[in-house]
Amino acid sequence: MDRVYNFSAGPSMLPLPVLEKAQKELTNARGTGMSVMEMSHRSKAYQEIIDEAERLLRELMEIPDNYKVLFLQGGASTQFSTVPLNLFSKSRKADFVNTGMWSKKAIAEAKRYGTVNIVASSEDKTFNYIPRLDKEKFSKDADFFHITINNTIYGTRYTTIPDTGDVPLVTDMSSSILSQYYDVSKFGLIYAGAQKNIGPAGLTVVIIREDLIGNAMEFTPVMLNYKTHAENGSMYNTPPTFAIYIAMLVFEWLKEFGGIPAIEQYNIEKAKILYDFLDNSSLFKGTVVPEDRSLMNVPFILPTEELNKKFIKEAEAAGFVNLAGHRSVGGMRASIYNAMPIEGVLALVEFMKKFETENN
Ligand SMILES: *Cc1c(COP(=O)(O)O)cnc(C)c1O
């Protein structure tokens, strides 16, 4: 079987040239006579890989010098606990915007260690929009302010970054990191599970402003303390070596593609093809308000549950896989991360047109 168009929300498609390079180097990487998987993380050869991964990520995202880049494990879900443990250093209060399931999980963890103020929520409409924020509701003395900048399940994204003044803005960027330009200096901390737009599951990237390191709550486990990893170049213990290597290859691929400006244009173009079709279809319907639509995750529905099921089944048979919506919401969702080629989106829309004609 040939490669399929994989619309999975995560783990998701990786660029084919990355997989091919990894395959070529699988048994003998960079002239070492061994696989990256077999290298000591303390070896010179491996140090070069992790250094190169960090250097490329800094270059791509224009990360300022007063930020640390950490390569961690545990997924974005571990950050839901790690962030409050490290940032609840003064008032032990945090502001959160509730834009869906991942926000809720982050809120639930923060509540274990301090006071959470929900500034706004879009739960009233099944999270199909980003709520407008009223600054009056912000806590002036909060230790941090948390948003989920792209909502993977519901397909919404922030198009403007909230201005939280001196309160550090923290974001879960798991499903939109490297997909468009973000001004890193607007954030105190950015975290992302790798399996959406960076590389294999098992790696979690944290970008943190240096002044936010070193004030963790006293009972913070050593492995959850950012200081531990910042002081040890993400090598306090064995890092996810192979996942970091693949991430490095993805960063190289993205740089060659033209970096963030080029991929952002490409992603806008891809998303537009799909949204334009949905807006003009007599059968398919997008579920998100137009102004808050994600460039990465595009949820849509058909008039009946029966048609949803039929579509997912027929699409899969035609080589368009993983189009089912998240188990909590149903319907369909096409995740079109950086590695999804425009040809995949065009082919999907052609297939949807055909389905529309046959089922109208
Ligand atoms: C996938 C995802 C998560 C969960 O990530 P894990 O790495 O599985 O813990 C959290 N937040 C967002 C926005 C996601 O897309």
mmCIF file of C-alpha atoms and ligand atoms in Angstrom:
data_model
loop_
_atom_site.group_PDB
_atom_site.id
_atom_site.type_symbol
_atom_site.label_atom_id
_atom_site.label_comp_id
_atom_site.label_asym_id
_atom_site.label_seq_id
_atom_site.Cartn_x
_atom_site.Cartn_y
_atom_site.Cartn_z
ATOM 1 C CA MET A 1 0.000 0.000 0.000
ATOM 2 C CA ASP A 2 1.115 3.499 -0.842
ATOM 3 C CA ARG A 3 1.213 6.301 1.734
ATOM 4 C CA VAL A 4 -2.216 7.687 2.598
ATOM 5 C CA TYR A 5 -3.355 11.225 3.337
ATOM 6 C CA ASN A 6 -3.384 11.110 7.123
ATOM 7 C CA PHE A 7 -5.613 13.753 8.738
ATOM 8 C CA SER A 8 -4.917 12.568 12.283
ATOM 9 C CA ALA A 9 -4.981 15.188 15.052
ATOM 10 C CA GLY A 10 -1.932 13.577 16.619
ATOM 11 C CA PRO A 11 0.321 11.737 16.338
ATOM 12 C CA SER A 12 0.107 13.046 12.821
ATOM 13 C CA MET A 13 1.817 13.128 9.440
ATOM 14 C CA LEU A 14 5.545 13.804 9.260
ATOM 15 C CA PRO A 15 7.219 15.183 6.136
ATOM 16 C CA LEU A 16 8.236 12.310 3.840
ATOM 17 C CA PRO A 17 11.803 13.641 3.343
ATOM 18 C CA VAL A 18 12.242 13.500 7.140
ATOM 19 C CA LEU A 19 11.152 9.867 7.303
ATOM 20 C CA GLU A 20 13.387 9.000 4.376
ATOM 21 C CA LYS A 21 16.413 10.666 5.913
ATOM 22 C CA ALA A 22 15.758 8.908 9.225
ATOM 23 C CA GLN A 23 15.472 5.629 7.356
ATOM 24 C CA LYS A 24 18.755 6.220 5.586
ATOM 25 C CA GLU A 25 20.489 6.986 8.865
ATOM 26 C CA LEU A 26 18.671 4.381 10.912
ATOM 27 C CA THR A 27 21.512 1.908 11.312
ATOM 28 C CA ASN A 28 24.439 4.257 10.887
ATOM 29 C CA ALA A 29 23.853 7.875 11.825
ATOM 30 C CA ARG A 30 26.332 10.584 10.915
ATOM 31 C CA GLY A 31 29.179 8.147 10.425
ATOM 32 C CA THR A 32 29.064 6.820 13.998
ATOM 33 C CA GLY A 33 28.361 3.215 13.019
ATOM 34 C CA MET A 34 25.263 3.193 15.186
ATOM 35 C CA SER A 35 21.665 4.340 15.260
ATOM 36 C CA VAL A 36 20.761 7.533 17.123
ATOM 37 C CA MET A 37 18.706 5.187 19.329
ATOM 38 C CA GLU A 38 21.896 3.411 20.356
ATOM 39 C CA MET A 39 23.952 6.510 21.161
ATOM 40 C CA SER A 40 24.863 7.581 24.652
ATOM 41 C CA HIS A 41 23.133 10.861 25.354
ATOM 42 C CA ARG A 42 26.474 11.976 26.815
ATOM 43 C CA SER A 43 28.342 11.351 23.562
ATOM 44 C CA LYS A 44 29.728 14.118 21.378
ATOM 45 C CA ALA A 45 27.681 12.894 18.421
ATOM 46 C CA TYR A 46 24.451 13.155 20.384
ATOM 47 C CA GLN A 47 25.345 16.522 21.915
ATOM 48 C CA GLU A 48 25.646 17.848 18.363
ATOM 49 C CA ILE A 49 22.129 16.624 17.567
ATOM 50 C CA ILE A 50 20.426 18.203 20.576
ATOM 51 C CA ASP A 51 22.401 21.432 20.123
ATOM 52 C CA GLU A 52 21.404 21.582 16.465
ATOM 53 C CA ALA A 53 17.745 20.920 17.328
ATOM 54 C CA GLU A 54 17.763 23.810 19.795
ATOM 55 C CA ARG A 55 19.652 26.105 17.434
ATOM 56 C CA LEU A 56 17.190 25.479 14.595
ATOM 57 C CA LEU A 57 14.119 25.930 16.801
ATOM 58 C CA ARG A 58 15.529 29.217 18.102
ATOM 59 C CA GLU A 59 16.190 30.377 14.563
ATOM 60 C CA LEU A 60 12.763 29.340 13.219
ATOM 61 C CA MET A 61 10.771 30.908 16.063
ATOM 62 C CA GLU A 62 13.179 33.825 16.638
ATOM 63 C CA ILE A 63 13.364 32.914 20.312
ATOM 64 C CA PRO A 64 14.997 35.742 22.306
ATOM 65 C CA ASP A 65 18.213 35.019 24.245
ATOM 66 C CA ASN A 66 16.532 35.432 27.633
ATOM 67 C CA TYR A 67 14.406 32.350 27.006
ATOM 68 C CA LYS A 68 15.426 28.753 27.679
ATOM 69 C CA VAL A 69 14.409 25.926 25.363
ATOM 70 C CA LEU A 70 13.779 22.672 27.224
ATOM 71 C CA PHE A 71 13.314 19.233 25.683
ATOM 72 C CA LEU A 72 11.185 17.309 28.172
ATOM 73 C CA GLN A 73 8.925 14.263 28.396
ATOM 74 C CA GLY A 74 5.434 13.598 29.675
ATOM 75 C CA GLY A 75 3.458 15.374 26.955
ATOM 76 C CA ALA A 76 1.526 18.604 27.206
ATOM 77 C CA SER A 77 -0.565 16.928 29.913
ATOM 78 C CA THR A 78 2.386 16.864 32.322
ATOM 79 C CA GLN A 79 2.800 20.605 31.735
ATOM 80 C CA PHE A 80 -0.722 21.121 33.111
ATOM 81 C CA SER A 81 0.842 20.288 36.514
ATOM 82 C CA THR A 82 4.384 21.523 35.872
ATOM 83 C CA VAL A 83 3.316 25.066 34.995
ATOM 84 C CA PRO A 84 1.465 25.791 38.271
ATOM 85 C CA LEU A 85 4.087 23.963 40.364
ATOM 86 C CA ASN A 86 6.783 26.247 38.954
ATOM 87 C CA LEU A 87 4.894 29.490 38.504
ATOM 88 C CA PHE A 88 2.793 29.667 41.682
ATOM 89 C CA SER A 89 5.535 31.633 43.397
ATOM 90 C CA LYS A 90 3.770 34.661 44.905
ATOM 91 C CA SER A 91 -0.043 34.963 45.091
ATOM 92 C CA ARG A 92 -0.659 31.359 44.033
ATOM 93 C CA LYS A 93 -3.440 32.682 41.819
ATOM 94 C CA ALA A 94 -3.824 32.162 38.083
ATOM 95 C CA ASP A 95 -6.210 33.393 35.396
ATOM 96 C CA PHE A 96 -7.443 30.909 32.800
ATOM 97 C CA VAL A 97 -9.576 31.133 29.675
ATOM 98 C CA ASN A 98 -11.658 28.008 29.163
ATOM 99 C CA THR A 99 -11.765 27.167 25.463
ATOM 100 C CA GLY A 100 -12.235 23.425 25.616
ATOM 101 C CA MET A 101 -11.135 20.089 26.965
ATOM 102 C CA TRP A 102 -7.398 20.847 27.109
ATOM 103 C CA SER A 103 -8.054 24.140 28.928
ATOM 104 C CA LYS A 104 -10.276 22.287 31.396
ATOM 105 C CA LYS A 105 -7.594 19.729 32.096
ATOM 106 C CA ALA A 106 -5.043 22.493 32.683
ATOM 107 C CA ILE A 107 -7.500 24.284 34.994
ATOM 108 C CA ALA A 108 -8.160 21.111 37.007
ATOM 109 C CA GLU A 109 -4.432 20.626 37.654
ATOM 110 C CA ALA A 110 -3.777 24.269 38.587
ATOM 111 C CA LYS A 111 -6.626 24.098 41.115
ATOM 112 C CA ARG A 112 -4.721 21.440 43.029
ATOM 113 C CA TYR A 113 -1.967 23.939 43.859
ATOM 114 C CA GLY A 114 -3.640 27.337 43.998
ATOM 115 C CA THR A 115 -6.598 29.552 43.142
ATOM 116 C CA VAL A 116 -7.956 29.623 39.610
ATOM 117 C CA ASN A 117 -9.973 32.489 38.180
ATOM 118 C CA ILE A 118 -11.859 31.688 34.971
ATOM 119 C CA VAL A 119 -11.710 34.940 33.032
ATOM 120 C CA ALA A 120 -13.927 33.745 30.165
ATOM 121 C CA SER A 121 -15.338 30.572 28.653
ATOM 122 C CA SER A 122 -16.885 29.457 25.379
ATOM 123 C CA GLU A 123 -18.527 26.399 26.867
ATOM 124 C CA ASP A 124 -22.014 27.870 26.267
ATOM 125 C CA LYS A 125 -21.634 27.134 22.545
ATOM 126 C CA THR A 126 -19.656 23.889 22.686
ATOM 127 C CA PHE A 127 -16.420 25.869 22.393
ATOM 128 C CA ASN A 128 -17.052 26.887 18.766
ATOM 129 C CA TYR A 129 -15.546 30.362 19.284
ATOM 130 C CA ILE A 130 -12.836 32.207 21.251
ATOM 131 C CA PRO A 131 -14.460 34.385 23.940
ATOM 132 C CA ARG A 132 -13.714 38.126 23.920
ATOM 133 C CA LEU A 133 -11.727 39.058 27.004
ATOM 134 C CA ASP A 134 -12.675 41.765 29.460
ATOM 135 C CA LYS A 135 -9.556 43.176 31.142
ATOM 136 C CA GLU A 136 -11.628 44.127 34.173
ATOM 137 C CA LYS A 137 -11.851 40.449 34.982
ATOM 138 C CA PHE A 138 -8.079 39.861 34.943
ATOM 139 C CA SER A 139 -6.425 39.373 38.361
ATOM 140 C CA LYS A 140 -3.731 42.020 38.723
ATOM 141 C CA ASP A 141 -1.730 39.847 41.114
ATOM 142 C CA ALA A 142 -2.004 36.545 39.247
ATOM 143 C CA ASP A 143 1.203 34.516 38.988
ATOM 144 C CA PHE A 144 0.301 33.645 35.389
ATOM 145 C CA PHE A 145 -2.456 33.843 32.774
ATOM 146 C CA HIS A 146 -3.125 30.706 30.736
ATOM 147 C CA ILE A 147 -4.628 30.239 27.262
ATOM 148 C CA THR A 148 -4.883 27.306 24.863
ATOM 149 C CA ILE A 149 -3.902 29.148 21.715
ATOM 150 C CA ASN A 150 -5.161 26.526 19.243
ATOM 151 C CA ASN A 151 -7.958 24.212 20.297
ATOM 152 C CA THR A 152 -7.271 20.920 18.589
ATOM 153 C CA ILE A 153 -10.641 19.304 19.284
ATOM 154 C CA TYR A 154 -12.989 22.221 18.504
ATOM 155 C CA GLY A 155 -10.887 23.862 15.775
ATOM 156 C CA THR A 156 -10.589 27.382 17.168
ATOM 157 C CA ARG A 157 -7.557 29.638 17.507
ATOM 158 C CA TYR A 158 -6.673 33.017 18.967
ATOM 159 C CA THR A 159 -5.954 35.512 16.212
ATOM 160 C CA THR A 160 -4.827 38.156 18.698
ATOM 161 C CA ILE A 161 -2.671 37.548 21.735
ATOM 162 C CA PRO A 162 -4.215 38.839 24.985
ATOM 163 C CA ASP A 163 -2.321 41.695 26.614
ATOM 164 C CA THR A 164 -1.810 40.608 30.217
ATOM 165 C CA GLY A 165 0.586 43.402 31.196
ATOM 166 C CA ASP A 166 3.110 42.243 33.795
ATOM 167 C CA VAL A 167 1.342 38.927 34.392
ATOM 168 C CA PRO A 168 3.236 36.232 32.453
ATOM 169 C CA LEU A 169 1.161 34.795 29.609
ATOM 170 C CA VAL A 170 1.405 31.009 29.396
ATOM 171 C CA THR A 171 0.135 29.055 26.434
ATOM 172 C CA ASP A 172 -0.448 25.494 25.405
ATOM 173 C CA MET A 173 0.780 25.670 21.786
ATOM 174 C CA SER A 174 0.730 21.922 21.131
ATOM 175 C CA SER A 175 -1.278 22.030 17.920
ATOM 176 C CA SER A 176 -0.110 25.271 16.337
ATOM 177 C CA ILE A 177 3.561 25.700 17.226
ATOM 178 C CA LEU A 178 5.617 26.375 14.078
ATOM 179 C CA SER A 179 2.465 26.700 11.951
ATOM 180 C CA GLN A 180 2.372 30.498 11.914
ATOM 181 C CA TYR A 181 4.308 33.464 13.293
ATOM 182 C CA TYR A 182 4.109 34.046 17.034
ATOM 183 C CA ASP A 183 6.014 36.780 18.837
ATOM 184 C CA VAL A 184 7.671 34.686 21.560
ATOM 185 C CA SER A 185 8.443 37.787 23.623
ATOM 186 C CA LYS A 186 4.707 38.207 24.294
ATOM 187 C CA PHE A 187 4.749 34.971 26.309
ATOM 188 C CA GLY A 188 6.305 34.012 29.610
ATOM 189 C CA LEU A 189 6.068 30.330 28.771
ATOM 190 C CA ILE A 190 5.091 28.246 25.753
ATOM 191 C CA TYR A 191 4.673 24.484 25.915
ATOM 192 C CA ALA A 192 3.859 21.913 23.250
ATOM 193 C CA GLY A 193 3.614 18.176 22.926
ATOM 194 C CA ALA A 194 5.662 17.258 19.857
ATOM 195 C CA GLN A 195 3.288 14.880 18.114
ATOM 196 C CA LYS A 196 1.280 17.543 16.262
ATOM 197 C CA ASN A 197 3.763 19.740 14.443
ATOM 198 C CA ILE A 198 7.248 18.896 15.705
ATOM 199 C CA GLY A 199 7.943 15.169 15.631
ATOM 200 C CA PRO A 200 7.217 11.914 17.415
ATOM 201 C CA ALA A 201 5.211 11.617 20.629
ATOM 202 C CA GLY A 202 7.414 11.386 23.701
ATOM 203 C CA LEU A 203 9.000 14.810 23.364
ATOM 204 C CA THR A 204 7.587 17.965 24.931
ATOM 205 C CA VAL A 205 9.047 21.369 24.137
ATOM 206 C CA VAL A 206 9.016 24.178 26.702
ATOM 207 C CA ILE A 207 10.137 27.721 25.903
ATOM 208 C CA ILE A 208 10.404 29.703 29.114
ATOM 209 C CA ARG A 209 11.548 33.212 30.035
ATOM 210 C CA GLU A 210 14.517 32.877 32.371
ATOM 211 C CA ASP A 211 13.107 34.936 35.218
ATOM 212 C CA LEU A 212 10.277 32.396 35.615
ATOM 213 C CA ILE A 213 12.748 29.640 36.477
ATOM 214 C CA GLY A 214 13.851 28.928 40.048
ATOM 215 C CA ASN A 215 10.802 29.728 42.180
ATOM 216 C CA ALA A 216 9.003 26.382 42.147
ATOM 217 C CA MET A 217 6.770 25.319 45.044
ATOM 218 C CA GLU A 218 8.853 23.541 47.674
ATOM 219 C CA PHE A 219 7.351 20.100 47.121
ATOM 220 C CA THR A 220 7.885 20.161 43.339
ATOM 221 C CA PRO A 221 9.461 16.854 42.236
ATOM 222 C CA VAL A 222 12.958 17.362 40.865
ATOM 223 C CA MET A 223 11.891 16.067 37.438
ATOM 224 C CA LEU A 224 9.056 18.618 37.258
ATOM 225 C CA ASN A 225 11.239 21.564 38.206
ATOM 226 C CA TYR A 226 12.218 23.659 35.164
ATOM 227 C CA LYS A 227 15.405 24.646 37.012
ATOM 228 C CA THR A 228 16.608 21.042 36.934
ATOM 229 C CA HIS A 229 16.347 20.862 33.167
ATOM 230 C CA ALA A 230 17.483 24.414 32.471
ATOM 231 C CA GLU A 231 20.692 23.869 34.462
ATOM 232 C CA ASN A 232 21.432 20.567 32.775
ATOM 233 C CA GLY A 233 20.779 21.362 29.113
ATOM 234 C CA SER A 234 17.718 19.059 29.155
ATOM 235 C CA MET A 235 20.066 16.200 30.133
ATOM 236 C CA TYR A 236 19.495 15.804 33.859
ATOM 237 C CA ASN A 237 18.436 12.299 32.947
ATOM 238 C CA THR A 238 18.178 10.515 29.617
ATOM 239 C CA PRO A 239 16.172 12.706 27.254
ATOM 240 C CA PRO A 240 13.935 11.213 24.505
ATOM 241 C CA THR A 241 16.959 10.993 22.233
ATOM 242 C CA PHE A 242 15.418 9.631 19.059
ATOM 243 C CA ALA A 243 12.380 11.938 19.240
ATOM 244 C CA ILE A 244 14.696 14.952 19.570
ATOM 245 C CA TYR A 245 16.682 13.735 16.554
ATOM 246 C CA ILE A 246 13.506 13.472 14.431
ATOM 247 C CA ALA A 247 12.456 16.935 15.648
ATOM 248 C CA MET A 248 15.838 18.226 14.464
ATOM 249 C CA LEU A 249 15.157 16.744 11.012
ATOM 250 C CA VAL A 250 11.695 18.367 10.979
ATOM 251 C CA PHE A 251 13.254 21.740 11.883
ATOM 252 C CA GLU A 252 15.776 21.302 9.044
ATOM 253 C CA TRP A 253 12.946 20.484 6.646
ATOM 254 C CA LEU A 254 10.971 23.532 7.793
ATOM 255 C CA LYS A 255 13.978 25.804 7.385
ATOM 256 C CA GLU A 256 14.502 24.522 3.869
ATOM 257 C CA PHE A 257 10.796 25.086 3.175
ATOM 258 C CA GLY A 258 11.369 28.777 3.880
ATOM 259 C CA GLY A 259 10.771 28.881 7.619
ATOM 260 C CA ILE A 260 7.696 30.220 9.406
ATOM 261 C CA PRO A 261 6.753 32.918 6.847
ATOM 262 C CA ALA A 262 6.573 30.317 4.060
ATOM 263 C CA ILE A 263 4.754 27.639 6.041
ATOM 264 C CA GLU A 264 2.265 30.208 7.380
ATOM 265 C CA GLN A 265 1.318 31.244 3.839
ATOM 266 C CA TYR A 266 1.050 27.595 2.856
ATOM 267 C CA ASN A 267 -1.136 26.788 5.866
ATOM 268 C CA ILE A 268 -3.432 29.752 5.180
ATOM 269 C CA GLU A 269 -3.811 28.575 1.593
ATOM 270 C CA LYS A 270 -4.542 24.985 2.615
ATOM 271 C CA ALA A 271 -7.113 25.980 5.239
ATOM 272 C CA LYS A 272 -8.824 28.382 2.824
ATOM 273 C CA ILE A 273 -9.412 25.608 0.301
ATOM 274 C CA LEU A 274 -11.234 23.574 2.913
ATOM 275 C CA TYR A 275 -13.176 26.444 4.541
ATOM 276 C CA ASP A 276 -14.236 27.872 1.152
ATOM 277 C CA PHE A 277 -15.624 24.490 0.226
ATOM 278 C CA LEU A 278 -17.460 24.130 3.559
ATOM 279 C CA ASP A 279 -18.942 27.635 3.273
ATOM 280 C CA ASN A 280 -20.374 26.851 -0.154
ATOM 281 C CA SER A 281 -21.437 23.260 0.355
ATOM 282 C CA SER A 282 -25.096 22.302 0.456
ATOM 283 C CA LEU A 283 -24.310 19.243 2.576
ATOM 284 C CA PHE A 284 -21.132 19.765 4.629
ATOM 285 C CA LYS A 285 -20.927 22.420 7.322
ATOM 286 C CA GLY A 286 -18.029 23.864 9.330
ATOM 287 C CA THR A 287 -18.747 24.096 13.063
ATOM 288 C CA VAL A 288 -16.601 27.111 14.070
ATOM 289 C CA VAL A 289 -17.423 30.818 13.743
ATOM 290 C CA PRO A 290 -15.423 32.149 10.754
ATOM 291 C CA GLU A 291 -13.303 34.681 12.664
ATOM 292 C CA ASP A 292 -11.839 32.119 15.083
ATOM 293 C CA ARG A 293 -11.179 29.222 12.730
ATOM 294 C CA SER A 294 -8.018 27.205 13.248
ATOM 295 C CA LEU A 295 -5.495 26.810 10.440
ATOM 296 C CA MET A 296 -4.587 23.356 11.747
ATOM 297 C CA ASN A 297 -7.774 21.550 12.791
ATOM 298 C CA VAL A 298 -10.907 21.831 10.689
ATOM 299 C CA PRO A 299 -14.030 20.241 12.217
ATOM 300 C CA PHE A 300 -17.121 19.761 10.077
ATOM 301 C CA ILE A 301 -20.388 17.841 10.038
ATOM 302 C CA LEU A 302 -23.007 16.336 7.742
ATOM 303 C CA PRO A 303 -26.764 16.611 8.375
ATOM 304 C CA THR A 304 -27.074 13.213 10.058
ATOM 305 C CA GLU A 305 -24.952 10.903 12.168
ATOM 306 C CA GLU A 306 -25.567 8.217 9.586
ATOM 307 C CA LEU A 307 -24.018 10.361 6.836
ATOM 308 C CA ASN A 308 -21.049 11.220 9.088
ATOM 309 C CA LYS A 309 -20.333 7.516 9.523
ATOM 310 C CA LYS A 310 -20.786 6.809 5.827
ATOM 311 C CA PHE A 311 -18.429 9.631 4.880
ATOM 312 C CA ILE A 312 -15.682 8.550 7.296
ATOM 313 C CA LYS A 313 -15.894 4.980 6.035
ATOM 314 C CA GLU A 314 -15.839 5.858 2.341
ATOM 315 C CA ALA A 315 -13.065 8.409 2.838
ATOM 316 C CA GLU A 316 -10.917 5.837 4.547
ATOM 317 C CA ALA A 317 -11.406 3.378 1.707
ATOM 318 C CA ALA A 318 -10.290 6.126 -0.684
ATOM 319 C CA GLY A 319 -7.056 6.790 1.259
ATOM 320 C CA PHE A 320 -8.148 9.749 3.447
ATOM 321 C CA VAL A 321 -7.666 8.405 6.945
ATOM 322 C CA ASN A 322 -8.334 9.578 10.510
ATOM 323 C CA LEU A 323 -11.110 12.006 9.618
ATOM 324 C CA ALA A 324 -13.349 11.139 12.570
ATOM 325 C CA GLY A 325 -13.833 13.985 15.056
ATOM 326 C CA HIS A 326 -12.588 13.686 18.636
ATOM 327 C CA ARG A 327 -14.478 11.013 20.551
ATOM 328 C CA SER A 328 -16.000 13.732 22.774
ATOM 329 C CA VAL A 329 -17.612 15.686 19.906
ATOM 330 C CA GLY A 330 -18.116 13.297 16.969
ATOM 331 C CA GLY A 331 -18.534 14.522 13.381
ATOM 332 C CA MET A 332 -15.411 14.955 11.298
ATOM 333 C CA ARG A 333 -12.131 16.791 11.734
ATOM 334 C CA ALA A 334 -9.377 17.249 9.175
ATOM 335 C CA SER A 335 -6.079 18.078 10.853
ATOM 336 C CA ILE A 336 -3.858 19.755 8.293
ATOM 337 C CA TYR A 337 -0.581 20.335 10.089
ATOM 338 C CA ASN A 338 2.618 21.560 8.420
ATOM 339 C CA ALA A 339 3.414 18.157 6.913
ATOM 340 C CA MET A 340 0.068 17.815 5.095
ATOM 341 C CA PRO A 341 0.730 18.756 1.471
ATOM 342 C CA ILE A 342 -1.714 21.015 -0.358
ATOM 343 C CA GLU A 343 -2.359 18.096 -2.733
ATOM 344 C CA GLY A 344 -3.890 16.208 0.203
ATOM 345 C CA VAL A 345 -6.337 19.026 0.926
ATOM 346 C CA LEU A 346 -7.247 19.449 -2.755
ATOM 347 C CA ALA A 347 -7.828 15.713 -3.104
ATOM 348 C CA LEU A 348 -9.968 15.651 0.051
ATOM 349 C CA VAL A 349 -12.144 18.504 -1.247
ATOM 350 C CA GLU A 350 -12.588 16.689 -4.575
ATOM 351 C CA PHE A 351 -13.667 13.620 -2.652
ATOM 352 C CA MET A 352 -16.100 15.682 -0.547
ATOM 353 C CA LYS A 353 -17.610 17.185 -3.711
ATOM 354 C CA LYS A 354 -18.202 13.731 -5.097
ATOM 355 C CA PHE A 355 -19.770 12.588 -1.818
ATOM 356 C CA GLU A 356 -22.010 15.648 -1.871
ATOM 357 C CA THR A 357 -23.273 14.894 -5.358
ATOM 358 C CA GLU A 358 -23.914 11.261 -4.541
ATOM 359 C CA ASN A 359 -25.743 11.954 -1.266
ATOM 360 C CA ASN A 360 -27.750 15.104 -1.940
HETATM 361 C C1 LIG B 1 -2.751 16.932 22.020
HETATM 362 C C2 LIG B 1 -2.912 18.067 22.949
HETATM 363 C C3 LIG B 1 -2.676 17.935 24.328
HETATM 364 C C4 LIG B 1 -2.297 16.626 24.969
HETATM 365 O O1 LIG B 1 -0.996 16.330 24.670
HETATM 366 P P1 LIG B 1 -0.231 15.069 25.308
HETATM 367 O O2 LIG B 1 1.137 15.262 24.742
HETATM 368 O O3 LIG B 1 -0.933 13.854 24.815
HETATM 369 O O4 LIG B 1 -0.281 15.183 26.778
HETATM 370 C C5 LIG B 1 -2.808 19.064 25.108
HETATM 371 N N1 LIG B 1 -3.154 20.243 24.586
HETATM 372 C C6 LIG B 1 -3.411 20.401 23.275
HETATM 373 C C7 LIG B 1 -3.796 21.744 22.746
HETATM 374 C C8 LIG B 1 -3.289 19.314 22.412
HETATM 375 O O5 LIG B 1 -3.533 19.473 21.105
#
